Amino acid sequence: MENGRVCQIKGGRDGSLTLPLCNFTARVTEEITRDNGVEVSKFFRILGHDYAGNNLPAIEVSASSFPGLNWVVSEWGMRAIIGAGQSVKDCLREAMQLLSQNAQSRHIYTHTGWRHINGQDIFLSQGGAIGCDGVDVDLEPQLQRYFLGTPDPEKLRESVRASLNFLYIADLSVTLPLWTTMYLSPLAEALEPAFTLWLVAVSGSYKSTLSALALCHFGDFDNNHLPASWRDTGNQLEKLLFTAKDLPLVIDDWAPGQDNNKKRELEAKAEHIIRAQGNHQGRGRMRSDTTSRLSYYPRGMLVTSGEHTPSGHSHTARIISVRLEKEMVDLGLMTEAQTKDRHLYRQAMANYIAWLQPNWLERKCELRQKFTQLRAEITNELSDCKIHSRLPDVVAILLIALSTALEFAKSTGELKADEYDLFMNEGRRYFMDMAKEQGEMVEEQRPGQRAIEAIQASLRIGTAVLRNKNDAALTELPSGKTAIGWRDYMNGHTLLDPAATYQVIVQHCAKSNNPYTINELETWRDLNRMGFTEASNDGRPTVMARVTAIPKSFRVVKVKNEAIGLAETTSLPLEGMENV
């Protein structure tokens, strides 16, 4: 380096020549490895000066981008000039590497949660790790409030009591699921919770405030500083769920609004994120060279809130709803928690993680065994209820997390045996009730149920009509009315025209701003599974029939009259009624 430039010395006829390669100096000061738990990437931190000795901005360049030196102009602009010539860039790249042999090496973890490093299990959060000193953790800006710090044994009992007091801020039916979810999150690696906790309440019921207060178990949050929002893109939410390993990610207030296009967009985003959390799967991506890119999949817990939950059968089964009313909240206790206790919550969580840490591998195996046993017990207990097969898993996971958290609290001396029994009994009751209520919501959203309700509503308001099977002629219908089938009085069935009926179902749901996206064949299959239709000999949910008004037999859906609310006499629109 001469006169503020990187130069190359060449031998000539009259001696050596000093040829500037550029008008600046630069060297790599740090070789940084960024590790997100699945993928490792290298970056170089580069410091430079222009030829006058002025500092150029410190920059970070990926190892793959470094050799091309295109970053020089994009980062430093017109102040930094590389000389002309075919080999100049290669020579400058080599010179920078040779001048950077003393660069420091740093390994930075870019995710949270459990990692097995150098033979021990540690827990990562912003700035460091529980269980090991000198660990470098740097999260993206949205997650930098997730900071646990170092467990302080002197504050153990005080912090645990503060955390337990959270349970009294509102009705236990609200605080128990929310508090349990916080203590479930560090167990996610073992139990793999595949559901979303959804706080349902009208505006002004303190749902965001309670969510933020609970999240203070992992850092410094309030209702104006939550880590994610439904305004974020789907890709960003996917990445946050991946990065926040073994932590609860709170996505703020789901509010579709009045605009139908925005509502559909938000419904689609919610369906995608909830399904990803429920299946622990990310969206596959490809690079420009057709190789696969890293798929971001959820690795922790998802907590959100809204005035209602998204519609849809499949993702309703992946949600557990907590109902909140404004009157359930004790404003005095909530204010006290916000001003005095919330800074202690993360100390309680740090001590809880330190309590879990010894023999974490063996503890994970024990938790999985408990889950298998308890799931079988819960499934048997709920066998008489119409619930989705996922819901016993949710109840079992929540009960295991609750018992683990309470065992920790009991070990500190801040929880008595009778309090432990009280919370476990109440937790079991509330979690079972939540599963039953969610099961009813899942049934309401199944394709067959929605189809039946659309048929009933269309017949009731007159947009759909039934003809009399004994009519000899088809009368022309007024505009806006669709004939969807025939009433079979002799056999107690209604014969539906599959195509016309499906069209009416789709149109009715679209007008109700709740689109029906299930295909026609799956609709009839689900109705058959629900026992509302009769199947043909080949198992298809349609049968061959002949109606007098049509000269030949064709396939119809044979639906029981009681399924669509028809009795032997009915006031619903029937064409040809005068011939009955």
PDB file of C-alpha atoms in Angstrom, residues 263-455:
ATOM      1  CA  LYS A 263     -59.969  -9.606   3.534  1.00  0.00           C
ATOM      2  CA  ARG A 264     -59.373 -12.439   1.053  1.00  0.00           C
ATOM      3  CA  GLU A 265     -55.657 -11.611   0.979  1.00  0.00           C
ATOM      4  CA  LEU A 266     -55.402 -11.697   4.780  1.00  0.00           C
ATOM      5  CA  GLU A 267     -57.455 -14.910   4.966  1.00  0.00           C
ATOM      6  CA  ALA A 268     -55.060 -16.540   2.496  1.00  0.00           C
ATOM      7  CA  LYS A 269     -52.026 -15.335   4.480  1.00  0.00           C
ATOM      8  CA  ALA A 270     -53.492 -16.613   7.755  1.00  0.00           C
ATOM      9  CA  GLU A 271     -54.323 -19.972   6.183  1.00  0.00           C
ATOM     10  CA  HIS A 272     -50.768 -20.327   4.896  1.00  0.00           C
ATOM     11  CA  ILE A 273     -49.097 -19.380   8.198  1.00  0.00           C
ATOM     12  CA  ILE A 274     -51.438 -21.458  10.381  1.00  0.00           C
ATOM     13  CA  ARG A 275     -51.045 -24.471   8.096  1.00  0.00           C
ATOM     14  CA  ALA A 276     -47.248 -24.067   8.184  1.00  0.00           C
ATOM     15  CA  GLN A 277     -47.325 -23.996  11.999  1.00  0.00           C
ATOM     16  CA  GLY A 278     -49.699 -26.957  12.095  1.00  0.00           C
ATOM     17  CA  ASN A 279     -47.628 -29.075   9.716  1.00  0.00           C
ATOM     18  CA  HIS A 280     -44.156 -27.775  10.689  1.00  0.00           C
ATOM     19  CA  GLN A 281     -43.471 -27.265   7.014  1.00  0.00           C
ATOM     20  CA  GLY A 282     -42.187 -24.336   4.999  1.00  0.00           C
ATOM     21  CA  ARG A 283     -42.714 -23.349   1.392  1.00  0.00           C
ATOM     22  CA  GLY A 284     -40.219 -24.866  -1.035  1.00  0.00           C
ATOM     23  CA  ARG A 285     -38.107 -22.408  -3.026  1.00  0.00           C
ATOM     24  CA  MET A 286     -35.570 -22.657  -5.833  1.00  0.00           C
ATOM     25  CA  ARG A 287     -32.549 -20.608  -6.788  1.00  0.00           C
ATOM     26  CA  SER A 288     -32.087 -19.268 -10.292  1.00  0.00           C
ATOM     27  CA  ASP A 289     -29.887 -22.291 -11.064  1.00  0.00           C
ATOM     28  CA  THR A 290     -32.830 -24.602 -10.063  1.00  0.00           C
ATOM     29  CA  THR A 291     -31.140 -25.849  -6.875  1.00  0.00           C
ATOM     30  CA  SER A 292     -33.262 -25.901  -3.717  1.00  0.00           C
ATOM     31  CA  ARG A 293     -33.088 -23.030  -1.252  1.00  0.00           C
ATOM     32  CA  LEU A 294     -33.546 -23.260   2.494  1.00  0.00           C
ATOM     33  CA  SER A 295     -37.195 -23.799   3.420  1.00  0.00           C
ATOM     34  CA  TYR A 296     -38.227 -21.753   6.469  1.00  0.00           C
ATOM     35  CA  TYR A 297     -40.412 -23.882   8.737  1.00  0.00           C
ATOM     36  CA  PRO A 298     -41.806 -22.984  12.198  1.00  0.00           C
ATOM     37  CA  ARG A 299     -39.643 -24.102  15.132  1.00  0.00           C
ATOM     38  CA  GLY A 300     -41.480 -22.577  18.093  1.00  0.00           C
ATOM     39  CA  MET A 301     -44.960 -21.440  19.116  1.00  0.00           C
ATOM     40  CA  LEU A 302     -47.352 -19.130  17.301  1.00  0.00           C
ATOM     41  CA  VAL A 303     -49.614 -16.831  19.330  1.00  0.00           C
ATOM     42  CA  THR A 304     -51.961 -14.298  17.796  1.00  0.00           C
ATOM     43  CA  SER A 305     -55.251 -12.504  18.408  1.00  0.00           C
ATOM     44  CA  GLY A 306     -58.242 -11.099  16.590  1.00  0.00           C
ATOM     45  CA  GLU A 307     -61.942 -10.305  16.858  1.00  0.00           C
ATOM     46  CA  HIS A 308     -62.620 -13.667  15.229  1.00  0.00           C
ATOM     47  CA  THR A 309     -60.684 -16.550  13.714  1.00  0.00           C
ATOM     48  CA  PRO A 310     -60.217 -17.196   9.976  1.00  0.00           C
ATOM     49  CA  SER A 311     -62.750 -19.465   8.300  1.00  0.00           C
ATOM     50  CA  GLY A 312     -61.805 -22.807   6.776  1.00  0.00           C
ATOM     51  CA  HIS A 313     -62.010 -26.421   7.912  1.00  0.00           C
ATOM     52  CA  SER A 314     -58.393 -27.537   7.745  1.00  0.00           C
ATOM     53  CA  HIS A 315     -56.754 -24.622   9.546  1.00  0.00           C
ATOM     54  CA  THR A 316     -59.557 -24.306  12.113  1.00  0.00           C
ATOM     55  CA  ALA A 317     -58.373 -27.726  13.311  1.00  0.00           C
ATOM     56  CA  ARG A 318     -54.888 -26.242  13.759  1.00  0.00           C
ATOM     57  CA  ILE A 319     -56.101 -23.429  16.060  1.00  0.00           C
ATOM     58  CA  ILE A 320     -56.956 -23.469  19.752  1.00  0.00           C
ATOM     59  CA  SER A 321     -59.151 -20.481  20.625  1.00  0.00           C
ATOM     60  CA  VAL A 322     -59.156 -18.580  23.919  1.00  0.00           C
ATOM     61  CA  ARG A 323     -62.227 -16.370  24.439  1.00  0.00           C
ATOM     62  CA  LEU A 324     -61.603 -13.057  26.212  1.00  0.00           C
ATOM     63  CA  GLU A 325     -64.126 -10.508  27.460  1.00  0.00           C
ATOM     64  CA  LYS A 326     -63.137  -7.103  28.787  1.00  0.00           C
ATOM     65  CA  GLU A 327     -64.833  -7.867  32.110  1.00  0.00           C
ATOM     66  CA  MET A 328     -62.498 -10.850  32.662  1.00  0.00           C
ATOM     67  CA  VAL A 329     -59.474  -8.553  33.160  1.00  0.00           C
ATOM     68  CA  ASP A 330     -58.524  -7.109  36.560  1.00  0.00           C
ATOM     69  CA  LEU A 331     -57.224  -3.681  35.531  1.00  0.00           C
ATOM     70  CA  GLY A 332     -55.547  -3.038  38.884  1.00  0.00           C
ATOM     71  CA  LEU A 333     -53.527  -6.260  38.790  1.00  0.00           C
ATOM     72  CA  MET A 334     -52.697  -5.764  35.099  1.00  0.00           C
ATOM     73  CA  THR A 335     -51.369  -2.243  35.777  1.00  0.00           C
ATOM     74  CA  GLU A 336     -49.309  -3.513  38.695  1.00  0.00           C
ATOM     75  CA  ALA A 337     -47.863  -6.269  36.522  1.00  0.00           C
ATOM     76  CA  GLN A 338     -46.954  -3.773  33.798  1.00  0.00           C
ATOM     77  CA  THR A 339     -45.203  -1.377  36.170  1.00  0.00           C
ATOM     78  CA  LYS A 340     -43.639  -3.680  38.778  1.00  0.00           C
ATOM     79  CA  ASP A 341     -43.504  -7.315  37.694  1.00  0.00           C
ATOM     80  CA  ARG A 342     -42.973  -7.654  33.958  1.00  0.00           C
ATOM     81  CA  HIS A 343     -39.179  -7.160  34.150  1.00  0.00           C
ATOM     82  CA  LEU A 344     -39.083 -10.195  36.496  1.00  0.00           C
ATOM     83  CA  TYR A 345     -40.883 -12.522  34.076  1.00  0.00           C
ATOM     84  CA  ARG A 346     -37.831 -13.094  31.882  1.00  0.00           C
ATOM     85  CA  GLN A 347     -35.744 -13.810  34.986  1.00  0.00           C
ATOM     86  CA  ALA A 348     -38.254 -16.524  35.922  1.00  0.00           C
ATOM     87  CA  MET A 349     -37.989 -17.944  32.390  1.00  0.00           C
ATOM     88  CA  ALA A 350     -34.182 -17.818  32.426  1.00  0.00           C
ATOM     89  CA  ASN A 351     -34.160 -19.790  35.685  1.00  0.00           C
ATOM     90  CA  TYR A 352     -36.731 -22.233  34.248  1.00  0.00           C
ATOM     91  CA  ILE A 353     -34.480 -22.888  31.239  1.00  0.00           C
ATOM     92  CA  ALA A 354     -31.465 -23.332  33.530  1.00  0.00           C
ATOM     93  CA  TRP A 355     -33.578 -25.832  35.514  1.00  0.00           C
ATOM     94  CA  LEU A 356     -34.385 -27.747  32.288  1.00  0.00           C
ATOM     95  CA  GLN A 357     -30.796 -27.654  31.055  1.00  0.00           C
ATOM     96  CA  PRO A 358     -29.110 -30.542  32.920  1.00  0.00           C
ATOM     97  CA  ASN A 359     -29.616 -33.780  30.970  1.00  0.00           C
ATOM     98  CA  TRP A 360     -31.792 -31.991  28.390  1.00  0.00           C
ATOM     99  CA  LEU A 361     -31.531 -34.937  26.002  1.00  0.00           C
ATOM    100  CA  GLU A 362     -32.903 -37.377  28.595  1.00  0.00           C
ATOM    101  CA  ARG A 363     -35.579 -34.889  29.600  1.00  0.00           C
ATOM    102  CA  LYS A 364     -36.726 -34.617  25.968  1.00  0.00           C
ATOM    103  CA  CYS A 365     -37.163 -38.399  25.808  1.00  0.00           C
ATOM    104  CA  GLU A 366     -39.178 -38.354  29.041  1.00  0.00           C
ATOM    105  CA  LEU A 367     -41.437 -35.580  27.735  1.00  0.00           C
ATOM    106  CA  ARG A 368     -42.142 -37.522  24.535  1.00  0.00           C
ATOM    107  CA  GLN A 369     -43.009 -40.654  26.500  1.00  0.00           C
ATOM    108  CA  LYS A 370     -45.376 -38.645  28.711  1.00  0.00           C
ATOM    109  CA  PHE A 371     -46.990 -37.185  25.607  1.00  0.00           C
ATOM    110  CA  THR A 372     -47.625 -40.596  24.052  1.00  0.00           C
ATOM    111  CA  GLN A 373     -49.262 -41.893  27.241  1.00  0.00           C
ATOM    112  CA  LEU A 374     -51.316 -38.777  27.943  1.00  0.00           C
ATOM    113  CA  ARG A 375     -52.513 -38.430  24.338  1.00  0.00           C
ATOM    114  CA  ALA A 376     -53.984 -41.955  24.487  1.00  0.00           C
ATOM    115  CA  GLU A 377     -55.721 -41.080  27.764  1.00  0.00           C
ATOM    116  CA  ILE A 378     -57.147 -37.811  26.411  1.00  0.00           C
ATOM    117  CA  THR A 379     -58.261 -39.459  23.151  1.00  0.00           C
ATOM    118  CA  ASN A 380     -60.182 -42.078  25.124  1.00  0.00           C
ATOM    119  CA  GLU A 381     -61.742 -39.417  27.366  1.00  0.00           C
ATOM    120  CA  LEU A 382     -62.900 -37.377  24.361  1.00  0.00           C
ATOM    121  CA  SER A 383     -64.041 -40.376  22.331  1.00  0.00           C
ATOM    122  CA  ASP A 384     -67.731 -39.451  22.722  1.00  0.00           C
ATOM    123  CA  CYS A 385     -67.166 -35.926  21.391  1.00  0.00           C
ATOM    124  CA  LYS A 386     -66.991 -34.930  17.746  1.00  0.00           C
ATOM    125  CA  ILE A 387     -63.489 -33.498  17.678  1.00  0.00           C
ATOM    126  CA  HIS A 388     -60.670 -33.440  15.155  1.00  0.00           C
ATOM    127  CA  SER A 389     -57.903 -35.994  15.695  1.00  0.00           C
ATOM    128  CA  ARG A 390     -55.384 -33.164  16.260  1.00  0.00           C
ATOM    129  CA  LEU A 391     -57.121 -31.783  19.354  1.00  0.00           C
ATOM    130  CA  PRO A 392     -56.195 -34.556  21.862  1.00  0.00           C
ATOM    131  CA  ASP A 393     -52.560 -33.836  20.923  1.00  0.00           C
ATOM    132  CA  VAL A 394     -53.063 -30.161  21.824  1.00  0.00           C
ATOM    133  CA  VAL A 395     -54.616 -30.972  25.208  1.00  0.00           C
ATOM    134  CA  ALA A 396     -51.851 -33.466  26.050  1.00  0.00           C
ATOM    135  CA  ILE A 397     -49.088 -30.996  25.090  1.00  0.00           C
ATOM    136  CA  LEU A 398     -50.630 -28.162  27.114  1.00  0.00           C
ATOM    137  CA  LEU A 399     -51.073 -30.384  30.184  1.00  0.00           C
ATOM    138  CA  ILE A 400     -47.461 -31.588  30.022  1.00  0.00           C
ATOM    139  CA  ALA A 401     -46.197 -28.004  29.663  1.00  0.00           C
ATOM    140  CA  LEU A 402     -48.378 -26.856  32.578  1.00  0.00           C
ATOM    141  CA  SER A 403     -47.200 -29.667  34.847  1.00  0.00           C
ATOM    142  CA  THR A 404     -43.543 -29.010  33.908  1.00  0.00           C
ATOM    143  CA  ALA A 405     -43.839 -25.288  34.661  1.00  0.00           C
ATOM    144  CA  LEU A 406     -45.625 -25.937  37.949  1.00  0.00           C
ATOM    145  CA  GLU A 407     -43.021 -28.537  38.955  1.00  0.00           C
ATOM    146  CA  PHE A 408     -40.355 -25.887  38.426  1.00  0.00           C
ATOM    147  CA  ALA A 409     -42.302 -23.368  40.507  1.00  0.00           C
ATOM    148  CA  LYS A 410     -42.807 -25.968  43.235  1.00  0.00           C
ATOM    149  CA  SER A 411     -39.074 -26.710  43.289  1.00  0.00           C
ATOM    150  CA  THR A 412     -38.396 -23.069  44.216  1.00  0.00           C
ATOM    151  CA  GLY A 413     -40.745 -23.175  47.209  1.00  0.00           C
ATOM    152  CA  GLU A 414     -43.068 -20.528  45.711  1.00  0.00           C
ATOM    153  CA  LEU A 415     -45.835 -23.008  44.851  1.00  0.00           C
ATOM    154  CA  LYS A 416     -47.501 -25.216  47.429  1.00  0.00           C
ATOM    155  CA  ALA A 417     -48.799 -28.720  46.746  1.00  0.00           C
ATOM    156  CA  ASP A 418     -52.453 -27.654  47.014  1.00  0.00           C
ATOM    157  CA  GLU A 419     -51.875 -24.776  44.553  1.00  0.00           C
ATOM    158  CA  TYR A 420     -50.224 -27.241  42.158  1.00  0.00           C
ATOM    159  CA  ASP A 421     -53.282 -29.513  42.311  1.00  0.00           C
ATOM    160  CA  LEU A 422     -55.642 -26.558  41.862  1.00  0.00           C
ATOM    161  CA  PHE A 423     -53.891 -25.269  38.742  1.00  0.00           C
ATOM    162  CA  MET A 424     -53.571 -28.771  37.241  1.00  0.00           C
ATOM    163  CA  ASN A 425     -57.262 -29.536  37.792  1.00  0.00           C
ATOM    164  CA  GLU A 426     -58.355 -26.173  36.428  1.00  0.00           C
ATOM    165  CA  GLY A 427     -55.963 -26.492  33.504  1.00  0.00           C
ATOM    166  CA  ARG A 428     -57.292 -29.912  32.581  1.00  0.00           C
ATOM    167  CA  ARG A 429     -60.881 -28.642  32.719  1.00  0.00           C
ATOM    168  CA  TYR A 430     -60.193 -25.528  30.639  1.00  0.00           C
ATOM    169  CA  PHE A 431     -58.034 -27.314  28.061  1.00  0.00           C
ATOM    170  CA  MET A 432     -60.655 -30.040  27.587  1.00  0.00           C
ATOM    171  CA  ASP A 433     -63.408 -27.434  27.200  1.00  0.00           C
ATOM    172  CA  MET A 434     -61.290 -25.549  24.679  1.00  0.00           C
ATOM    173  CA  ALA A 435     -60.808 -28.746  22.660  1.00  0.00           C
ATOM    174  CA  LYS A 436     -64.543 -29.492  22.675  1.00  0.00           C
ATOM    175  CA  GLU A 437     -65.408 -25.951  21.607  1.00  0.00           C
ATOM    176  CA  GLN A 438     -62.775 -26.058  18.884  1.00  0.00           C
ATOM    177  CA  GLY A 439     -64.126 -29.432  17.766  1.00  0.00           C
ATOM    178  CA  GLU A 440     -67.556 -27.876  17.270  1.00  0.00           C
ATOM    179  CA  MET A 441     -65.995 -25.058  15.245  1.00  0.00           C
ATOM    180  CA  VAL A 442     -64.147 -27.592  13.090  1.00  0.00           C
ATOM    181  CA  GLU A 443     -67.420 -29.438  12.419  1.00  0.00           C
ATOM    182  CA  GLU A 444     -69.077 -26.161  11.418  1.00  0.00           C
ATOM    183  CA  GLN A 445     -66.317 -25.510   8.898  1.00  0.00           C
ATOM    184  CA  ARG A 446     -66.231 -28.959   7.285  1.00  0.00           C
ATOM    185  CA  PRO A 447     -67.218 -28.943   3.582  1.00  0.00           C
ATOM    186  CA  GLY A 448     -70.403 -31.020   3.984  1.00  0.00           C
ATOM    187  CA  GLN A 449     -71.750 -28.841   6.785  1.00  0.00           C
ATOM    188  CA  ARG A 450     -71.087 -25.626   4.873  1.00  0.00           C
ATOM    189  CA  ALA A 451     -72.704 -27.113   1.748  1.00  0.00           C
ATOM    190  CA  ILE A 452     -75.851 -28.137   3.653  1.00  0.00           C
ATOM    191  CA  GLU A 453     -76.134 -24.704   5.269  1.00  0.00           C
ATOM    192  CA  ALA A 454     -75.741 -23.012   1.865  1.00  0.00           C
ATOM    193  CA  ILE A 455     -78.454 -25.238   0.345  1.00  0.00           C
TER     194      ILE A 455
END
